[in-house]
């Protein structure tokens, strides 16, 4: 399988480049030898030479990318200040229209280059075309990212733009950008709001839904419909192929041309590009009469993409897209062979295979598992064969004009309203989504269990039973595995956040926000709780009275994480009484002062006055921990503690603390 060997040669080149950029000499030699090994597996001389060329090209491309990642980040002294930067815009998939935003990289400020991606909010202005060189003036917020995966997939900076000037743009992509704006405008004007946004997000690749609106799809494992991928390309490709079947061999060429235009419209995202290339190679194989080996084709397509941009290997969308097809190619046929040859079982085997293969990646990056995803996808995927054609017709009519879009809008409203309701029903099932504390050890255990299960499918019944049992155990191990005592400070923008965990109990410490919008930290809080496998918060403590504002934590935690008890410092205020009413029937609110003693399952808490706020003193198993929030006043009167969590810019000179943990 030359494609598979060439792919692993390319992977070796990427990690060899990473080793050089990090000055890991031994690792470089290991990956150099592994590259030579995979080249040696090629049978023909021309393939061996091609393998060497692949290694060299990918090595130098990857090394160049790693060098850019190793550049310094924008200095924190610029945080909150107005700056002017020059950068290159990302593809369409990084744009949103609610609110208008786009992503840039290759950031240059005052002639100096910096690493990291920036999300740019451009107000009422439309995002510029992809791969444009732009000049942006506005305020910058610096968050920073650590590690290759986070730097490539995360956002290091947010820029609130006052002006965006396009310095250089691709004329073709400018035309497609105008088409997308026309589609979005006429779709939103012709259809109901929520149905229109679902259509744009799931069919056209125009991100029109916010975090809360996408949440039911995320919780049910059906969010893959927002990644234009094989499902979209397959339905569009097969439909177009049948439409132009009268043209004979030329019909395949016409289909590939239409799919390429669709890829341009949705942006060169990894999932769309992978699906387009695989469809094109499949058509070419049919035309030439050559046998197609799926794993070889998949490997060759991945290699083509990595030759252009080797760092896409670390892109989460790239990994999910190719692993999903890997599951369909390798695991699904083996699983289907164990099922009755009846209608529906083939799709069942495909859904189970994709979910099993993607589970460790989703759990590792997103720290969640959706038990209902198997059932939700069995319903949603067949419906997509109706939803996608309807959506494509609506998009084409919106491109023609508003009057044309209005004619078909009732049909689109019904179909996309039905899809939304079905997903919403699945998301309301108890434990439809479970947060996981999933680390590298759990991933290795699961992958080993999955490999054993896959091999066992072609063995005896006893081996299959053992394989399935081990896989189920590995699947639920992160949920059942208890954790010890830990305190995690959260680096939030406008409020304090401390996560105190012991076994299955979680206590959350928060404060009133000083930001204009209480929603500003909601996403980050949900993300951190997911990363720590938190599904229920046992106790919520606020370290300052509610006088003018609540916080994101107080707004989202009581209802979403079933908080039975909430502790607020005196005095009671109009806002605290209003808050009591909002959580009535869900949480009990208790008022305390610095004389009060709080105890929860053997953990003792007390409030220590620190300016207008309180520090939280925690006693557990003979150790004392002091949690000092942002904006606390004089720290000199704070009591001694074995461990002190304190803001990194706090002045703690000549204060007798134990171990200091800055955040």
XYZ file of C-alpha atoms in Angstrom:
663
model
C 0.000 0.000 0.000
C 2.237 2.833 -1.278
C -0.157 5.588 -0.148
C -0.130 4.353 3.461
C 3.681 4.031 3.526
C 4.072 7.506 1.993
C 1.699 8.931 4.605
C 3.762 7.520 7.477
C 6.896 8.841 5.763
C 5.307 12.298 5.848
C 4.343 11.908 9.508
C 7.969 11.023 10.281
C 9.058 14.198 8.469
C 6.703 16.347 10.552
C 7.949 14.964 13.864
C 11.571 15.139 12.693
C 11.013 18.854 12.008
C 9.401 19.284 15.430
C 12.427 17.584 17.030
C 14.842 19.956 15.261
C 12.792 23.024 16.285
C 12.897 21.820 19.911
C 16.588 20.719 19.715
C 15.692 17.088 20.485
C 18.633 15.317 18.843
C 17.732 11.722 19.758
C 14.078 12.209 18.745
C 15.225 13.644 15.383
C 17.364 10.560 14.719
C 14.470 8.256 15.662
C 12.044 9.965 13.249
C 14.705 10.172 10.530
C 15.199 6.405 10.804
C 11.420 5.793 10.868
C 11.090 7.855 7.672
C 13.851 5.774 6.057
C 12.087 2.583 7.196
C 8.767 3.526 5.556
C 10.576 4.568 2.371
C 12.268 1.148 2.303
C 8.842 -0.567 2.389
C 8.008 0.854 -1.060
C 8.549 -1.852 -3.682
C 9.330 0.238 -6.759
C 12.349 2.509 -7.156
C 10.249 5.446 -8.338
C 8.094 5.162 -5.201
C 11.195 5.103 -3.004
C 12.427 8.324 -4.655
C 8.965 9.844 -4.240
C 9.026 8.850 -0.555
C 12.350 10.632 -0.056
C 10.941 13.730 -1.786
C 7.854 13.593 0.468
C 10.004 13.443 3.598
C 12.196 16.374 2.505
C 9.317 18.633 1.369
C 7.223 18.002 4.465
C 10.256 18.339 6.752
C 11.150 21.822 5.493
C 7.516 22.995 5.309
C 6.880 21.779 8.844
C 10.130 23.255 10.176
C 9.149 26.637 8.728
C 5.751 26.379 10.468
C 7.267 25.396 13.814
C 9.671 28.335 13.607
C 6.678 30.683 13.262
C 4.991 29.019 16.263
C 8.161 29.489 18.311
C 8.116 33.240 17.795
C 7.238 35.277 20.904
C 3.627 36.094 21.723
C 2.359 39.660 21.826
C 3.720 41.167 25.099
C 1.190 41.405 27.937
C 2.050 45.114 28.341
C -0.172 45.724 25.282
C -3.185 44.015 26.890
C -6.247 46.280 26.749
C -4.449 48.887 24.644
C -5.232 50.172 21.184
C -2.836 48.827 18.580
C -2.392 48.577 14.805
C -1.488 45.182 13.394
C -0.978 43.614 9.985
C -1.980 39.968 9.509
C -3.342 37.344 7.130
C -6.959 36.223 7.367
C -7.899 32.534 7.782
C -10.398 30.602 5.638
C -14.192 31.002 5.635
C -14.611 28.377 8.379
C -13.102 30.805 10.924
C -15.646 33.537 10.156
C -18.914 34.161 12.011
C -21.830 36.474 11.245
C -23.353 36.588 14.729
C -21.418 38.637 15.699
C -19.276 39.502 12.670
C -15.812 38.113 13.298
C -12.870 36.501 11.528
C -9.526 34.990 12.469
C -6.018 36.126 11.543
C -2.498 34.751 11.949
C 1.012 35.841 10.985
C 0.575 38.897 13.220
C 2.921 41.843 12.781
C 2.956 44.831 15.144
C 5.366 47.729 14.557
C 7.452 45.574 12.212
C 7.828 42.694 14.714
C 6.284 39.260 14.068
C 4.364 37.329 16.750
C 2.943 33.810 17.034
C -0.643 32.856 17.739
C -4.109 33.422 16.232
C -6.329 36.418 16.862
C -10.111 36.517 16.695
C -11.186 39.894 15.337
C -14.634 41.304 16.093
C -15.441 43.788 13.349
C -18.810 45.171 14.513
C -21.166 45.968 11.641
C -18.398 45.528 9.046
C -18.331 42.335 6.973
C -15.332 40.004 7.454
C -12.687 40.365 4.705
C -12.119 37.526 2.170
C -9.971 34.549 3.222
C -6.196 34.685 2.856
C -6.246 38.470 2.574
C -3.545 40.702 3.989
C -5.284 43.167 6.316
C -4.428 46.130 8.517
C -6.465 46.285 11.735
C -6.730 49.013 14.335
C -8.405 48.286 17.666
C -8.077 47.133 21.277
C -6.365 43.826 21.964
C -7.031 41.324 24.751
C -4.254 38.802 25.359
C -5.051 35.287 26.572
C -2.073 33.272 25.359
C -1.878 29.587 24.479
C 0.623 26.897 25.407
C 1.600 23.955 23.208
C 1.296 23.308 19.477
C -2.280 21.979 19.574
C -3.568 24.968 21.575
C -1.660 27.532 19.505
C -3.003 26.130 16.229
C -6.600 25.507 17.339
C -7.077 28.071 20.110
C -7.227 31.846 20.193
C -4.288 33.716 21.701
C -5.753 37.196 21.275
C -9.074 38.943 20.744
C -9.119 42.241 18.851
C -12.094 44.622 18.936
C -11.548 46.373 15.617
C -12.338 50.023 14.995
C -11.142 49.777 11.401
C -10.181 46.963 9.021
C -8.342 47.800 5.794
C -7.718 45.173 3.110
C -4.162 45.562 1.808
C -4.217 42.596 -0.587
C -6.941 40.125 -1.531
C -7.544 37.290 -3.982
C -10.109 38.438 -6.619
C -11.669 34.950 -6.889
C -12.134 34.647 -3.133
C -13.538 38.195 -3.070
C -16.287 37.018 -5.457
C -17.058 34.006 -3.290
C -17.074 36.234 -0.216
C -19.714 38.429 -1.873
C -21.736 35.304 -2.744
C -21.652 34.157 0.876
C -22.853 37.578 2.060
C -25.731 37.468 -0.444
C -26.683 33.921 0.608
C -26.615 34.820 4.310
C -28.600 38.033 3.854
C -31.384 36.552 1.706
C -31.637 33.342 3.757
C -32.022 35.301 7.003
C -34.595 37.656 5.419
C -36.664 34.897 3.818
C -36.768 32.287 6.608
C -37.536 32.117 10.324
C -34.548 33.222 12.386
C -33.513 29.990 14.162
C -34.208 27.784 11.116
C -32.220 30.126 8.848
C -29.233 30.118 11.176
C -29.295 26.311 11.395
C -29.414 26.059 7.593
C -26.513 28.460 7.108
C -24.382 26.715 9.731
C -25.067 23.131 8.632
C -25.190 23.438 4.834
C -23.312 26.504 3.588
C -20.466 26.553 6.115
C -21.500 30.051 7.235
C -21.204 30.089 11.041
C -24.405 31.790 12.189
C -25.098 30.041 15.527
C -23.587 30.951 18.882
C -22.328 28.623 21.614
C -25.726 28.250 23.343
C -27.561 27.552 20.069
C -25.068 24.841 19.097
C -25.083 23.284 22.556
C -27.896 20.698 21.927
C -25.971 19.423 18.884
C -22.711 19.261 20.852
C -24.364 17.409 23.737
C -25.916 14.801 21.431
C -22.824 14.183 19.289
C -24.526 15.568 16.177
C -22.412 18.724 15.857
C -20.566 17.051 12.957
C -23.304 18.404 10.657
C -21.660 21.838 11.044
C -18.390 20.492 9.587
C -18.943 20.326 5.836
C -17.566 16.847 5.196
C -18.129 13.484 3.544
C -21.845 13.434 4.344
C -22.354 16.749 2.515
C -20.039 15.879 -0.382
C -21.500 12.402 -0.764
C -25.105 13.594 -0.994
C -24.262 16.550 -3.272
C -21.895 14.447 -5.393
C -24.257 11.498 -5.911
C -27.199 13.809 -6.658
C -25.176 15.804 -9.213
C -23.803 12.603 -10.749
C -27.309 11.244 -11.327
C -28.438 14.596 -12.726
C -25.653 14.579 -15.339
C -25.645 10.821 -15.965
C -26.763 11.488 -19.561
C -23.342 13.058 -20.243
C -21.508 9.759 -19.721
C -17.888 10.088 -18.611
C -18.141 13.887 -18.759
C -20.767 13.746 -15.995
C -18.107 12.791 -13.472
C -15.979 15.771 -14.514
C -18.964 18.130 -14.201
C -19.699 16.716 -10.731
C -16.107 17.251 -9.595
C -16.234 20.838 -10.917
C -19.435 21.593 -8.971
C -17.990 20.055 -5.819
C -14.845 22.183 -6.211
C -17.004 25.327 -6.408
C -18.792 24.158 -3.257
C -15.410 23.701 -1.494
C -14.499 27.272 -2.488
C -17.834 28.517 -1.134
C -17.509 26.825 2.265
C -13.748 27.411 2.574
C -10.805 25.058 2.322
C -11.502 23.411 5.672
C -9.810 20.049 6.188
C -13.038 18.011 6.273
C -14.383 19.513 3.021
C -11.042 19.184 1.235
C -10.643 15.564 2.371
C -14.136 14.667 1.155
C -13.624 16.443 -2.186
C -10.280 14.756 -2.883
C -11.579 11.293 -1.944
C -14.630 11.750 -4.170
C -12.417 12.953 -7.045
C -10.011 10.008 -6.709
C -12.969 7.613 -6.562
C -14.366 9.091 -9.804
C -10.941 8.871 -11.444
C -10.637 5.210 -10.404
C -14.046 4.440 -11.940
C -13.123 6.224 -15.162
C -9.792 4.380 -15.521
C -11.132 1.066 -14.252
C -8.474 0.787 -11.544
C -9.120 -0.983 -8.258
C -9.406 1.353 -5.281
C -8.111 0.392 -1.828
C -9.939 2.694 0.660
C -7.148 2.893 3.285
C -4.612 3.632 0.530
C -6.832 6.385 -0.896
C -7.427 7.888 2.537
C -3.689 7.915 3.267
C -2.892 9.495 -0.111
C -5.473 12.269 0.410
C -4.107 13.006 3.882
C -0.592 13.152 2.427
C -1.649 15.642 -0.277
C -3.099 17.973 2.362
C -0.047 17.661 4.626
C 2.301 18.416 1.718
C 0.647 21.834 1.459
C 0.329 22.460 5.216
C 2.057 19.876 7.454
C 0.872 21.542 10.661
C -2.713 20.558 9.811
C -1.777 17.228 11.374
C -2.266 18.983 14.737
C -5.629 20.459 13.682
C -8.526 18.903 15.592
C -10.823 19.091 12.535
C -8.195 17.267 10.428
C -7.869 14.509 13.025
C -11.637 14.074 13.464
C -12.292 14.058 9.713
C -9.722 11.417 8.821
C -10.314 9.253 11.889
C -14.051 9.138 11.106
C -13.305 7.707 7.644
C -10.682 5.391 9.152
C -13.441 3.973 11.394
C -15.712 3.465 8.374
C -12.952 1.757 6.378
C -11.397 -0.481 9.063
C -13.877 -1.118 11.903
C -17.279 -0.843 10.230
C -16.929 -3.828 7.815
C -15.743 -6.083 10.667
C -18.628 -4.945 12.880
C -21.196 -5.332 10.092
C -20.012 -8.906 9.484
C -21.245 -9.758 13.009
C -24.735 -8.315 12.379
C -27.812 -9.653 10.565
C -27.916 -8.737 6.866
C -31.005 -6.596 7.230
C -31.915 -3.046 6.324
C -30.473 -0.503 8.742
C -27.721 -2.657 10.221
C -25.067 -1.326 7.862
C -25.766 2.238 8.990
C -25.808 1.032 12.602
C -22.335 -0.479 12.172
C -21.090 2.746 10.563
C -22.467 4.983 13.321
C -21.052 2.758 16.084
C -17.663 2.531 14.349
C -17.304 6.285 13.890
C -18.369 6.985 17.478
C -15.944 4.410 18.904
C -12.999 5.704 16.873
C -13.707 9.381 17.572
C -14.444 8.920 21.279
C -10.834 9.290 22.571
C -10.171 12.388 20.438
C -13.422 14.116 21.449
C -12.961 13.137 25.106
C -9.318 14.314 25.129
C -9.879 17.696 23.466
C -13.448 18.514 24.521
C -13.650 16.444 27.751
C -17.137 15.152 27.083
C -18.964 11.993 26.104
C -22.495 11.756 24.764
C -24.129 8.403 25.603
C -27.108 9.279 23.376
C -24.924 10.068 20.337
C -25.292 6.500 19.008
C -29.093 6.795 18.943
C -29.212 10.483 17.940
C -27.040 9.870 14.883
C -29.136 6.883 13.811
C -32.012 9.352 13.471
C -30.164 12.511 12.350
C -27.949 11.020 9.605
C -30.882 9.585 7.543
C -32.728 12.906 7.975
C -29.685 14.732 6.543
C -30.442 13.061 3.196
C -33.559 15.253 3.152
C -32.131 18.261 4.983
C -29.075 18.803 2.767
C -30.865 18.831 -0.633
C -33.504 21.202 0.780
C -30.764 23.429 2.199
C -28.826 23.476 -1.084
C -31.974 24.475 -3.016
C -32.608 27.282 -0.495
C -28.997 28.490 -0.851
C -29.205 28.531 -4.651
C -32.483 30.476 -4.541
C -31.003 32.920 -2.006
C -28.120 33.441 -4.412
C -30.604 34.292 -7.176
C -32.545 36.801 -5.082
C -34.796 37.455 -2.092
C -38.073 36.841 -3.969
C -36.866 33.442 -5.162
C -35.703 32.546 -1.633
C -39.116 33.420 -0.181
C -40.867 30.959 -2.520
C -39.077 27.932 -1.039
C -38.701 29.271 2.519
C -41.804 27.473 3.973
C -40.351 24.078 2.963
C -36.943 24.973 4.439
C -38.532 26.268 7.652
C -40.403 22.990 8.127
C -37.418 20.698 7.413
C -34.861 22.600 9.507
C -37.406 23.190 12.287
C -37.963 19.422 12.394
C -34.191 18.786 12.615
C -33.852 21.286 15.451
C -36.727 19.754 17.432
C -35.399 16.197 17.065
C -31.931 17.165 18.325
C -33.483 19.198 21.137
C -35.499 16.146 22.274
C -32.347 14.003 22.441
C -30.490 16.727 24.372
C -33.197 16.696 27.070
C -32.596 13.024 27.878
C -30.902 12.774 31.325
C -27.114 12.388 31.058
C -27.253 13.088 27.308
C -23.807 14.623 27.781
C -21.241 13.703 30.451
C -18.090 15.697 31.216
C -14.926 13.602 31.525
C -11.529 14.069 33.141
C -9.817 12.382 30.175
C -6.012 12.381 30.010
C -3.285 10.713 27.958
C -3.261 7.582 30.153
C -6.992 7.013 29.615
C -6.458 7.563 25.866
C -3.709 4.929 25.649
C -5.806 2.409 27.618
C -8.827 3.034 25.361
C -6.851 2.781 22.101
C -5.322 -0.530 23.203
C -8.810 -1.820 24.106
C -10.199 -0.632 20.734
C -7.393 -2.351 18.810
C -7.984 -5.582 20.749
C -11.748 -5.314 20.100
C -11.193 -4.754 16.355
C -8.897 -7.783 16.096
C -11.270 -9.926 18.201
C -14.133 -9.369 15.733
C -12.515 -11.849 13.355
C -11.854 -14.379 16.141
C -14.002 -16.720 18.244
C -17.179 -15.751 20.095
C -15.309 -15.846 23.420
C -12.619 -13.492 22.077
C -15.305 -11.101 20.807
C -16.997 -11.114 24.219
C -13.695 -10.363 25.993
C -12.878 -7.632 23.473
C -16.280 -5.971 23.875
C -16.048 -6.153 27.694
C -12.594 -4.541 27.741
C -13.789 -1.794 25.393
C -16.818 -0.989 27.567
C -14.584 -0.876 30.664
C -12.134 1.482 28.905
C -15.072 3.607 27.743
C -16.400 4.208 31.252
C -13.088 4.171 33.135
C -12.731 8.012 33.202
C -16.244 8.317 34.666
C -15.707 5.716 37.390
C -12.122 6.593 38.326
C -12.134 8.765 41.491
C -9.840 11.787 41.861
C -8.076 13.072 45.004
C -8.188 16.534 46.562
C -7.208 19.392 44.239
C -7.655 23.138 43.818
C -7.678 24.651 40.339
C -7.600 28.454 39.903
C -9.402 29.580 36.750
C -7.895 32.373 34.691
C -11.133 34.237 33.962
C -11.515 37.712 32.529
C -13.885 39.404 34.922
C -14.405 37.317 38.046
C -12.718 34.939 40.466
C -12.919 31.231 39.875
C -11.552 28.362 41.960
C -12.444 24.719 41.513
C -12.072 22.587 44.657
C -12.403 18.868 43.928
C -12.343 15.796 46.137
C -13.423 12.449 44.760
C -16.839 13.194 43.237
C -17.541 16.411 45.179
C -16.877 19.781 43.549
C -16.970 23.182 45.267
C -16.815 26.304 43.133
C -15.642 29.723 44.411
C -16.704 32.800 42.452
C -17.100 36.586 42.787
C -19.269 39.290 41.227
C -17.993 40.253 37.782
C -16.605 43.668 36.915
C -17.292 43.218 33.184
C -20.202 44.867 31.410
C -21.575 41.520 30.265
C -22.007 38.658 32.737
C -21.825 36.276 29.763
C -18.173 37.116 29.098
C -16.761 34.241 31.181
C -19.540 31.701 30.602
C -17.762 29.821 27.801
C -14.470 29.586 29.726
C -16.235 28.319 32.883
C -18.059 25.603 30.941
C -14.799 24.658 29.215
C -12.840 24.317 32.480
C -15.614 22.330 34.161
C -15.666 19.987 31.171
C -11.865 19.603 31.249
C -12.094 18.577 34.891
C -14.932 16.128 34.281
C -17.425 18.109 36.383
C -21.100 17.232 35.874
C -22.428 18.447 39.225
C -21.303 21.238 41.589
C -22.012 20.392 45.241
C -21.443 23.863 46.726
C -21.055 27.373 45.300
C -19.308 30.072 47.375
C -19.195 33.762 46.467
C -16.272 35.714 47.967
C -17.975 39.141 47.892
C -21.506 40.495 48.499
C -23.847 40.911 45.521
C -24.196 44.688 45.420
C -24.330 45.713 41.763
C -23.629 42.607 39.647
C -23.763 38.836 39.683
C -21.255 36.630 37.868
C -21.233 34.147 35.006
C -20.869 31.309 37.534
C -23.898 32.415 39.565
C -25.902 32.724 36.372
C -25.113 29.344 34.781
C -24.059 26.908 37.521
C -27.223 26.555 39.677
C -29.415 25.310 36.838
C -26.857 23.593 34.582
C -24.830 21.841 37.307
C -27.518 21.187 39.949
C -25.998 23.226 42.789
C -27.958 22.399 45.980
C -26.394 25.097 48.217
C -25.018 28.595 47.555
C -23.148 30.707 50.117
C -23.214 34.514 49.887
C -21.478 36.974 52.265
C -23.571 39.518 54.169
C -25.083 42.067 53.681
C -28.280 40.981 52.024
C -29.069 43.296 49.106
C -31.829 43.836 46.555
C -29.698 42.021 44.002
C -29.065 39.048 46.323
C -32.803 38.774 47.028
C -33.527 38.894 43.297
C -30.909 36.183 42.791
C -32.584 34.041 45.497
C -35.824 34.181 43.531
C -34.145 33.081 40.290
C -32.667 29.968 41.952
C -35.691 29.209 44.128
C -36.586 25.521 43.927
C -33.114 24.671 42.611
C -30.653 25.962 45.218
C -30.737 27.031 48.871
C -29.002 30.375 49.545
C -27.170 30.857 52.873
C -25.698 34.169 54.137
C -22.452 34.152 56.147
C -19.804 36.522 57.537
C -16.169 36.214 58.632
C -17.311 34.692 61.966
C -19.199 31.857 60.298
C -17.826 28.348 60.110
C -18.709 26.396 56.984
C -18.272 22.645 56.749
C -18.867 20.365 53.788
C -18.112 16.648 53.928
C -15.113 17.136 56.250
C -13.758 20.190 54.374
C -13.942 23.372 56.487
C -14.237 26.896 55.063
C -14.074 30.371 56.550
C -14.092 33.893 55.111
C -11.128 36.203 55.758
C -11.640 39.931 55.202
C -9.397 41.234 52.411
C -10.418 44.799 51.498
C -13.953 44.868 50.087
C -13.801 41.139 49.344
C -12.980 37.968 51.256
C -10.251 35.416 50.857
C -11.417 31.830 51.401
C -9.531 29.735 53.970
C -9.877 25.990 53.344
C -8.908 23.252 55.820
C -8.648 19.693 54.543
C -6.836 16.676 56.005
C -4.583 18.795 58.264
C -3.544 21.239 55.492
C -4.685 24.847 55.054
C -5.269 26.531 51.705
C -5.903 30.240 51.172
C -7.726 31.339 48.002
C -7.099 35.023 47.250
C -9.159 36.504 44.430
C -8.361 39.332 42.078
C -8.853 42.851 43.365
C -8.324 41.969 47.025
C -6.973 44.795 49.164
C -4.221 44.698 51.814
C -2.796 41.161 52.062
C -0.618 41.755 55.135
C -3.365 40.749 57.611
C -4.105 37.417 55.938
C -3.472 34.339 58.115
C -0.702 31.836 57.424
C -1.636 28.956 55.140
C 0.330 25.975 53.864
C -0.713 26.749 50.284
C -1.727 30.182 48.979
C -3.363 30.768 45.588
C -2.805 34.384 44.644
C -2.899 36.612 41.503
C 0.529 36.747 39.840
C 0.759 40.554 40.096
C -0.015 40.642 43.853
C 2.570 42.142 46.232
C 3.397 39.458 48.819
C 6.843 40.590 49.971
C 7.561 40.046 53.678
C 4.310 38.090 54.144
C 4.890 34.686 55.841
C 3.006 32.338 53.535
C 3.737 28.679 52.831
C 3.894 27.558 49.218
C 2.630 30.308 46.889
C 0.818 29.307 43.685
C 0.381 32.266 41.319
C -2.331 32.297 38.681
